Amino acid sequence: MREVLSALADGEITVSEAESRLAGYATTDAGRFDAAREDRRGLPEAILGEGKSPDEAADLAETAVETNGRAIVTRTTGAQREALWEAFDEAPAELREEGDAVVVHAPDFDVPDLEATVAVVTAGTSDAGAAGEAALIAREMGAAVTRIDDVGVAGVHRLFDNVSEIRDADVAVVAAGREGALPTLVAGLVDSPVIGLPVSVGYGHGGDGEAALLGMLQSCTVLSVVNIDAGFVAGAQAGLIARAVDGAR
Amino acid sequence: MREVLSALADGEITVSEAESRLAGYATTDAGRFDAAREDRRGLPEAILGEGKSPDEAADLAETAVETNGRAIVTRTTGAQREALWEAFDEAPAELREEGDAVVVHAPDFDVPDLEATVAVVTAGTSDAGAAGEAALIAREMGAAVTRIDDVGVAGVHRLFDNVSEIRDADVAVVAAGREGALPTLVAGLVDSPVIGLPVSVGYGHGGDGEAALLGMLQSCTVLSVVNIDAGFVAGAQAGLIARAVDGAR
Amino acid sequence: MREVLSALADGEITVSEAESRLAGYATTDAGRFDAAREDRRGLPEAILGEGKSPDEAADLAETAVETNGRAIVTRTTGAQREALWEAFDEAPAELREEGDAVVVHAPDFDVPDLEATVAVVTAGTSDAGAAGEAALIAREMGAAVTRIDDVGVAGVHRLFDNVSEIRDADVAVVAAGREGALPTLVAGLVDSPVIGLPVSVGYGHGGDGEAALLGMLQSCTVLSVVNIDAGFVAGAQAGLIARAVDGAR
Amino acid sequence: MREVLSALADGEITVSEAESRLAGYATTDAGRFDAAREDRRGLPEAILGEGKSPDEAADLAETAVETNGRAIVTRTTGAQREALWEAFDEAPAELREEGDAVVVHAPDFDVPDLEATVAVVTAGTSDAGAAGEAALIAREMGAAVTRIDDVGVAGVHRLFDNVSEIRDADVAVVAAGREGALPTLVAGLVDSPVIGLPVSVGYGHGGDGEAALLGMLQSCTVLSVVNIDAGFVAGAQAGLIARAVDGAR
Amino acid sequence: MREVLSALADGEITVSEAESRLAGYATTDAGRFDAAREDRRGLPEAILGEGKSPDEAADLAETAVETNGRAIVTRTTGAQREALWEAFDEAPAELREEGDAVVVHAPDFDVPDLEATVAVVTAGTSDAGAAGEAALIAREMGAAVTRIDDVGVAGVHRLFDNVSEIRDADVAVVAAGREGALPTLVAGLVDSPVIGLPVSVGYGHGGDGEAALLGMLQSCTVLSVVNIDAGFVAGAQAGLIARAVDGAR
Amino acid sequence: MREVLSALADGEITVSEAESRLAGYATTDAGRFDAAREDRRGLPEAILGEGKSPDEAADLAETAVETNGRAIVTRTTGAQREALWEAFDEAPAELREEGDAVVVHAPDFDVPDLEATVAVVTAGTSDAGAAGEAALIAREMGAAVTRIDDVGVAGVHRLFDNVSEIRDADVAVVAAGREGALPTLVAGLVDSPVIGLPVSVGYGHGGDGEAALLGMLQSCTVLSVVNIDAGFVAGAQAGLIARAVDGAR
Amino acid sequence: MREVLSALADGEITVSEAESRLAGYATTDAGRFDAAREDRRGLPEAILGEGKSPDEAADLAETAVETNGRAIVTRTTGAQREALWEAFDEAPAELREEGDAVVVHAPDFDVPDLEATVAVVTAGTSDAGAAGEAALIAREMGAAVTRIDDVGVAGVHRLFDNVSEIRDADVAVVAAGREGALPTLVAGLVDSPVIGLPVSVGYGHGGDGEAALLGMLQSCTVLSVVNIDAGFVAGAQAGLIARAVDGAR
Amino acid sequence: MREVLSALADGEITVSEAESRLAGYATTDAGRFDAAREDRRGLPEAILGEGKSPDEAADLAETAVETNGRAIVTRTTGAQREALWEAFDEAPAELREEGDAVVVHAPDFDVPDLEATVAVVTAGTSDAGAAGEAALIAREMGAAVTRIDDVGVAGVHRLFDNVSEIRDADVAVVAAGREGALPTLVAGLVDSPVIGLPVSVGYGHGGDGEAALLGMLQSCTVLSVVNIDAGFVAGAQAGLIARAVDGAR
């Protein structure tokens, strides 16, 4: 603790940074950013966009960049993304969108570099939001990410054209809505672990991703799954596997 | 009515047959057989095995053969099938099993003969019971039936080896349990109408055919579906389509 | 491929059209239009209105007309329909609405012409949106379509007045919400295949079409069904059956 | 209280009867029979067969006959019905079965006699158990009961042949399983109140009477409903209406 | 038909009225008003406010008054009620609100007059909307209506103070949300038929009236029920019972 | 640890007892008895009868008595209870049944003695199993227990006759199945905390205790609840409250 | 009654206060405030913010303060809270917010003072709304309240740092969303009764607090629970327990 | 193919083995064993015990040993396990049980040997069946397996005593029933990927593993999950991750 306080006294760190190191979180008007969590499991701490105003999302992101050097905002709306671009417009930070997630890096932020690849596969365009989140998180954890898009079961030939790329990855996240059959199909074609990511598309009975989730839980091949639209969780689980593989290399 | 009564008086028809023509059903100790329904829509009338004792099933089947020339018993157990074989052991009738269904023909019974083919496709061995019922009903309505078995999505190459046979049929019934993805896959590969038949296999969340049914309702291709294990309905709907096609030939 | 490129070089086709032939889809600001799907199964490719802005819907429709000669937009709102009328106001295209769907034809577009009839039946006025979609799709696939409206079970005499028209069709789509009993009633009166289309009306327990869907799955007659409000699927399945019948003629 | 005790002392009533008048119930080895309830609302008190051994059911029935002059046992199994016949074999009581219910009358028991009629209507043979209970209870409350059986929607002409009989009743109980459409159809044809009684037949999604219950709750006509297989409740509600009508006569 | 046409020719009836007598419905810009239904079962035909604009609701109401002499609009919003007051501001019609329903009478409209009473009972203030609809419909069918409000089970003494009034009615509609226990309590205290009307209040698990509906279906007394918020159905069923009672008087 | 080992060496404790003190559990052929749990929270450790053979239940009970001086077996069947009586027939232990639970005390076992009372209230006879468990556990934790039985809402007068006894208790457990309204009614009449215990009676929709659980969660008064048939949990929670009250005395 | 009327005549009480004492409630333009309930069970009567306009909430609060000396408004929105601050801006009343609830005291209002402590524990920041309501109600009933926040299971070390504070309380309310595991963990560490308060956070399958509620009902320790977001109920139940403990002191 | 036939002709392989190499499966009286699947993804092919007679299970196991050198039978009953021990009693095969699964090795069968460890963790004794299956499958895929048992959240200190062992593994499978909180707790303490395995224990609402599954899907840490009781899937997914790690070593 003394070390942190000295650094603060010497002006080496900001008050926010000192607070976050001591208390495990930093306080802003828009709420609290749990800075310490990142250290505990090596998982990037994300700000959930859902339910926040654009300003709140941007405020929390600025605090995150200040204290951790990085901000990840998930499940963002268009308005939140605009607020984020504006907030960091003049800052020396680098901002990138993928799916529904946004990441901002302070200029000196170093993303880890794992020698391991995550394939992120989608059935159709409506899976892009959740899949993009998964890809972004896996990248932020240091994995190389390969995207294979629009290879859904209604036109299965496109999957076969791209299967070798999925096979080359160490782990695959496969996103699908409606009947959610793609992860099963992929898992029948590759040797690596496959994580099913059900997406909330589809209407009527079994809509909103319910049929996709049930189908993945019932898969006749070997899959593990995450909750509906849980792109962050799928990407982070793939990142943990990638890190285990990298550690062994 | 007079005609029926004269025929009875003349001994040309049995009391059962007379009753069934007049009242629309025949009465037995085991219950009632609704003989008239067959005439109304051209659908064979079936005896639901479920919930009946082996003896009751056999009794109703004998009445059906006597009045209609044919008995179809669906959703049978092993014990019911044994009782049926025994009941018709010495009779000049012909008995055949397919999946969970049994059909008995009086010697002079004429199955219609449609110039139209129904493909009945299964994902795995556990789909055989429901799919067999569908095949048997379609055959009893006069369609030619092609069986393509064990082409489930976990080993999708087997499906591709057999797809031309499915394409050659006028309509396909595709049975699948677990995640129920096979009908979607088939419908993406053929031009003819596909009927999804969800099967009650699978355990845990979404088990007993629920995931399969939801997945088929949510299919990203064009499918119509029937209820879980409703092999009779799927086969009869395929038979109606086959008859429409035959009528046009 | 060469052929396509030559045609492009010679100015015979547009860039959009060339792209759609090569890649299977055409890109617009409003998203992507999957042009190739139409060729695969002979099903018209539709643009799902739901979740799109009026402008996006109109943009995609213009691309579809340009590349395929036809645009079908399903599950549209009033605002989307206005945007579509405006977009094609001065174009030499022909636009038609039916239920919640809109179709636009380029001047030289040829709808196929099948010698087969689809009856589209509704229980009440609230079924018009989904039923209209079914009718429009069946027509676009080339079937003749007969509409029989407002023959719900609460006033069953109106159904009996119209039953011969349904009998004359090769296949019937029957739309109903609330308790969804009409398809069962119709199927008990006609010889042709009947497709049940549950509609999301009704409030309280079993509302939003759930009771209608369950009732159709449990029907004591032979029916196949589609998901709640899935007018496109019902119409397309009817169209596939009509095409099978036409093929046999 | 004094009156009851005097009657007991004088041997005019049994100990059981005295207990039941004072405490509101009579105790047997098989449990307790709530004799007083009958007096409170004029509803016959019934013994629920379900979950009891044949002997327990018979014991409770004997106590009921002894204290109240009548025993009604609902939801009985075949074994319970046999035990009941045996128990009252030599007794001067009169025993009658209807559907799944059994009633026993002491020789001097007087059923009330209402000038009002209840129609009990079934869709098919599987509705007989619950409908029989409803009919028996209504009769025990004093109503005249008309049975109209097997008029389900799959063969709707039979309903039309019988509709005038239903119209003549003061109130109708309509039992149906599967899609449960019959009460809606009947209510569209008669002027009197209709009570829907869903029956637990049907398998797969919406089976066990769920689709029937939902369909009746969603009915596009005016109906009130009772729970699945609640024949006693439907019959008793009809009996209460019959009594209200009788009271006005 | 001739009669109607003559009356039209003679200017005795309007075109709307002629159309409604002949076709069974009248057409307006806002949709269609099903005028004939009223004649079929003696149930007033109601206009469902839900999902209509204030203007549409008012237009349909004006047509209903013109053709039938009466308009009943159910499940109205505040804006719809304002539009209705405005529409009939200068008209010689009489308008009355009760709960979520509004009724308008042409000056010469005669409500039937039944010698029978319906008690409408509520557990709390949130039940007023649905209960008011029930009361209004029963009144429009001619029954006398007694309101007993705010006698919910949390303060059960208020119920006991009012129970004799409920006992005096021929039939009771009892509305309750949350746990929905009031109808059970009332039915244990009165001799007449009780109709449970579950109301969509309550949050969390079992909210929106689900717990209330289930509790009424499971009631340990004799009740029949209607769907959640189905005030119209409850009131109309009570009205049918009142009419049966009146008919016997 | 040394202490335990010395005691074992000196023959003061058995091997079982030593094992249970050191490892926190004792091993038997029938499984493992978690002896240490009792010390952690002061809650008696119970053996779940469900899913065990009568012999296994008796074996585990013998081990529990040997190591802890007490065995509590919950959710027992008749056969298990017989096996328990037999097992302790000649033992100097004292055995008592209450509802579905059985308790056995070694001769020298001392139940704590709290100066606090728990009222256990039931709606009807079918609640006796779960309520008995609650009562037994509360007693074994040292509380005085008052039973008030059969005061269900269908005959609400019986509740009022007994309400003062419930008011005198420090906390009440109220068990009810079907619509589960009794806890709400009781909580409206007393000042002390009320714990709702839903019981799995009732059939059809909302049966098996679901309606009762939902109703208690939606109660318009203040209640906390436990899961369906969780008599042990309700009794133990009441025991914890009783202990808190006793501690303050 | 006479006493109340005299006091009114003498100007000692307002008309509102007189009405509330006599009728049990006070009437305002915004609805009715049930003033008498507070007296019945010693539970503060709360105004449910949900579904009311800011003005209605403020009006009812003013009436409550006038008649009861206190207003508690639960489940408020930001706009309602602003309206409340404004309404009491110049009044001599004291206003306090906690979570989603607001309390206003008249200057002379005396909160009871219990010698008993309630711990209110949260898993994360999203539990603050419901937990704050629980804390406020417990305080208004007179309990001392200890808050322990953000000790969720994902970082379980924080819980261990704070467990002694929870142990010191007489009863604990533990709020958690998502998987809702915290109450189980706490109950395994303390001796006092624990009330689980599930919170409606979390998306996808089991979201909106459903998984948390189920998890608490299934807890392997002893817990009682309240409905999702029912902070008022949890706090009031804890207050009732605190009062029982205080009464014993 | 020629190679296989030559080997058969030369007597180097059995007919069964030849069939399984050519057709992908081997046929027995008890059904079919899908021998080829093992080669496709490197996943051992398992025989599902559920729904098979003891003899059928043993027959299929013998065929599997004959063709593949190994048989794995999952979800076995006690009777099936006895039949398996008997079947291989005299065979030179080695048989081992773990949880509900049984494995048999031909004498010369070589299990792969991966340099990677899987931790299999259970909350309580009822998780042993599913967890044992997971452990056995992971071992058969070549992983080292560490078992950490009975560290459930009700007594969380035992988990902390064992956490370093879980940390040392490359991936963890964590099994839990009831509220299913253990995987969340473990994932908060380790760096490696965690797979949640919900187990079907628990009764009442959310029982049979539903609450556990929902809780794991809603976990506030990073987890992927498999279906209820899907020990095979969890173990195989862990095995795939172990293989990926081993491949990198």
PDB file of N, CA, C and O in Angstrom, chain D residues 186-209:
ATOM      1  N   VAL D 186     -69.203 -25.396 -29.853  1.00  0.00           N
ATOM      2  CA  VAL D 186     -70.530 -25.493 -29.234  1.00  0.00           C
ATOM      3  C   VAL D 186     -71.010 -24.112 -28.790  1.00  0.00           C
ATOM      4  O   VAL D 186     -72.151 -23.727 -29.044  1.00  0.00           O
ATOM      5  N   ALA D 187     -70.121 -23.359 -28.149  1.00  0.00           N
ATOM      6  CA  ALA D 187     -70.531 -22.043 -27.637  1.00  0.00           C
ATOM      7  C   ALA D 187     -70.953 -21.112 -28.764  1.00  0.00           C
ATOM      8  O   ALA D 187     -71.720 -20.173 -28.550  1.00  0.00           O
ATOM      9  N   GLY D 188     -70.456 -21.346 -29.977  1.00  0.00           N
ATOM     10  CA  GLY D 188     -70.867 -20.547 -31.120  1.00  0.00           C
ATOM     11  C   GLY D 188     -72.246 -20.941 -31.630  1.00  0.00           C
ATOM     12  O   GLY D 188     -72.810 -20.258 -32.484  1.00  0.00           O
ATOM     13  N   LEU D 189     -72.785 -22.044 -31.118  1.00  0.00           N
ATOM     14  CA  LEU D 189     -74.044 -22.567 -31.645  1.00  0.00           C
ATOM     15  C   LEU D 189     -75.201 -22.521 -30.659  1.00  0.00           C
ATOM     16  O   LEU D 189     -76.349 -22.732 -31.042  1.00  0.00           O
ATOM     17  N   VAL D 190     -74.908 -22.276 -29.372  1.00  0.00           N
ATOM     18  CA  VAL D 190     -75.995 -22.289 -28.383  1.00  0.00           C
ATOM     19  C   VAL D 190     -76.048 -20.973 -27.610  1.00  0.00           C
ATOM     20  O   VAL D 190     -75.108 -20.188 -27.629  1.00  0.00           O
ATOM     21  N   ASP D 191     -77.156 -20.746 -26.919  1.00  0.00           N
ATOM     22  CA  ASP D 191     -77.371 -19.510 -26.171  1.00  0.00           C
ATOM     23  C   ASP D 191     -77.021 -19.632 -24.689  1.00  0.00           C
ATOM     24  O   ASP D 191     -76.887 -18.619 -24.000  1.00  0.00           O
ATOM     25  N   SER D 192     -76.930 -20.847 -24.208  1.00  0.00           N
ATOM     26  CA  SER D 192     -76.747 -21.068 -22.775  1.00  0.00           C
ATOM     27  C   SER D 192     -75.272 -21.013 -22.404  1.00  0.00           C
ATOM     28  O   SER D 192     -74.411 -21.063 -23.268  1.00  0.00           O
ATOM     29  N   PRO D 193     -74.967 -20.893 -21.103  1.00  0.00           N
ATOM     30  CA  PRO D 193     -73.561 -20.866 -20.688  1.00  0.00           C
ATOM     31  C   PRO D 193     -72.878 -22.204 -20.968  1.00  0.00           C
ATOM     32  O   PRO D 193     -73.481 -23.257 -20.770  1.00  0.00           O
ATOM     33  N   VAL D 194     -71.612 -22.141 -21.412  1.00  0.00           N
ATOM     34  CA  VAL D 194     -70.826 -23.336 -21.727  1.00  0.00           C
ATOM     35  C   VAL D 194     -69.587 -23.355 -20.841  1.00  0.00           C
ATOM     36  O   VAL D 194     -68.899 -22.348 -20.717  1.00  0.00           O
ATOM     37  N   ILE D 195     -69.330 -24.522 -20.211  1.00  0.00           N
ATOM     38  CA  ILE D 195     -68.146 -24.696 -19.376  1.00  0.00           C
ATOM     39  C   ILE D 195     -67.197 -25.652 -20.082  1.00  0.00           C
ATOM     40  O   ILE D 195     -67.575 -26.780 -20.394  1.00  0.00           O
ATOM     41  N   GLY D 196     -65.988 -25.197 -20.378  1.00  0.00           N
ATOM     42  CA  GLY D 196     -65.000 -26.033 -21.068  1.00  0.00           C
ATOM     43  C   GLY D 196     -64.272 -26.916 -20.074  1.00  0.00           C
ATOM     44  O   GLY D 196     -63.796 -26.437 -19.053  1.00  0.00           O
ATOM     45  N   LEU D 197     -64.147 -28.192 -20.408  1.00  0.00           N
ATOM     46  CA  LEU D 197     -63.466 -29.165 -19.547  1.00  0.00           C
ATOM     47  C   LEU D 197     -62.332 -29.806 -20.350  1.00  0.00           C
ATOM     48  O   LEU D 197     -62.554 -30.729 -21.133  1.00  0.00           O
ATOM     49  N   PRO D 198     -61.087 -29.312 -20.183  1.00  0.00           N
ATOM     50  CA  PRO D 198     -59.973 -29.887 -20.944  1.00  0.00           C
ATOM     51  C   PRO D 198     -59.587 -31.255 -20.392  1.00  0.00           C
ATOM     52  O   PRO D 198     -59.617 -31.463 -19.179  1.00  0.00           O
ATOM     53  N   VAL D 199     -59.235 -32.161 -21.274  1.00  0.00           N
ATOM     54  CA  VAL D 199     -58.958 -33.551 -20.891  1.00  0.00           C
ATOM     55  C   VAL D 199     -57.515 -33.902 -21.261  1.00  0.00           C
ATOM     56  O   VAL D 199     -57.022 -33.523 -22.318  1.00  0.00           O
ATOM     57  N   SER D 200     -56.853 -34.643 -20.365  1.00  0.00           N
ATOM     58  CA  SER D 200     -55.421 -34.917 -20.523  1.00  0.00           C
ATOM     59  C   SER D 200     -55.133 -36.018 -21.521  1.00  0.00           C
ATOM     60  O   SER D 200     -54.570 -37.043 -21.171  1.00  0.00           O
ATOM     61  N   VAL D 201     -55.512 -35.829 -22.761  1.00  0.00           N
ATOM     62  CA  VAL D 201     -55.052 -36.729 -23.808  1.00  0.00           C
ATOM     63  C   VAL D 201     -54.128 -35.947 -24.725  1.00  0.00           C
ATOM     64  O   VAL D 201     -54.045 -34.730 -24.653  1.00  0.00           O
ATOM     65  N   GLY D 202     -53.432 -36.652 -25.559  1.00  0.00           N
ATOM     66  CA  GLY D 202     -52.482 -35.998 -26.450  1.00  0.00           C
ATOM     67  C   GLY D 202     -51.084 -36.150 -25.915  1.00  0.00           C
ATOM     68  O   GLY D 202     -50.863 -36.133 -24.722  1.00  0.00           O
ATOM     69  N   TYR D 203     -50.093 -36.300 -26.834  1.00  0.00           N
ATOM     70  CA  TYR D 203     -48.699 -36.498 -26.445  1.00  0.00           C
ATOM     71  C   TYR D 203     -47.866 -35.377 -27.057  1.00  0.00           C
ATOM     72  O   TYR D 203     -48.379 -34.520 -27.778  1.00  0.00           O
ATOM     73  N   GLY D 204     -46.577 -35.380 -26.767  1.00  0.00           N
ATOM     74  CA  GLY D 204     -45.680 -34.386 -27.343  1.00  0.00           C
ATOM     75  C   GLY D 204     -45.937 -33.007 -26.777  1.00  0.00           C
ATOM     76  O   GLY D 204     -46.481 -32.860 -25.684  1.00  0.00           O
ATOM     77  N   HIS D 205     -45.571 -31.989 -27.545  1.00  0.00           N
ATOM     78  CA  HIS D 205     -45.675 -30.600 -27.116  1.00  0.00           C
ATOM     79  C   HIS D 205     -47.137 -30.209 -26.928  1.00  0.00           C
ATOM     80  O   HIS D 205     -47.937 -30.348 -27.846  1.00  0.00           O
ATOM     81  N   GLY D 206     -47.479 -29.701 -25.755  1.00  0.00           N
ATOM     82  CA  GLY D 206     -48.856 -29.312 -25.493  1.00  0.00           C
ATOM     83  C   GLY D 206     -49.735 -30.481 -25.112  1.00  0.00           C
ATOM     84  O   GLY D 206     -50.955 -30.334 -25.033  1.00  0.00           O
ATOM     85  N   GLY D 207     -49.134 -31.656 -24.878  1.00  0.00           N
ATOM     86  CA  GLY D 207     -49.905 -32.841 -24.528  1.00  0.00           C
ATOM     87  C   GLY D 207     -50.425 -32.771 -23.100  1.00  0.00           C
ATOM     88  O   GLY D 207     -50.292 -31.764 -22.405  1.00  0.00           O
ATOM     89  N   ASP D 208     -51.041 -33.855 -22.668  1.00  0.00           N
ATOM     90  CA  ASP D 208     -51.581 -33.943 -21.304  1.00  0.00           C
ATOM     91  C   ASP D 208     -52.595 -32.843 -21.016  1.00  0.00           C
ATOM     92  O   ASP D 208     -52.739 -32.414 -19.871  1.00  0.00           O
ATOM     93  N   GLY D 209     -53.269 -32.364 -22.033  1.00  0.00           N
ATOM     94  CA  GLY D 209     -54.349 -31.418 -21.828  1.00  0.00           C
ATOM     95  C   GLY D 209     -53.929 -29.952 -21.834  1.00  0.00           C
ATOM     96  O   GLY D 209     -54.787 -29.072 -21.791  1.00  0.00           O
TER      97      GLY D 209
END
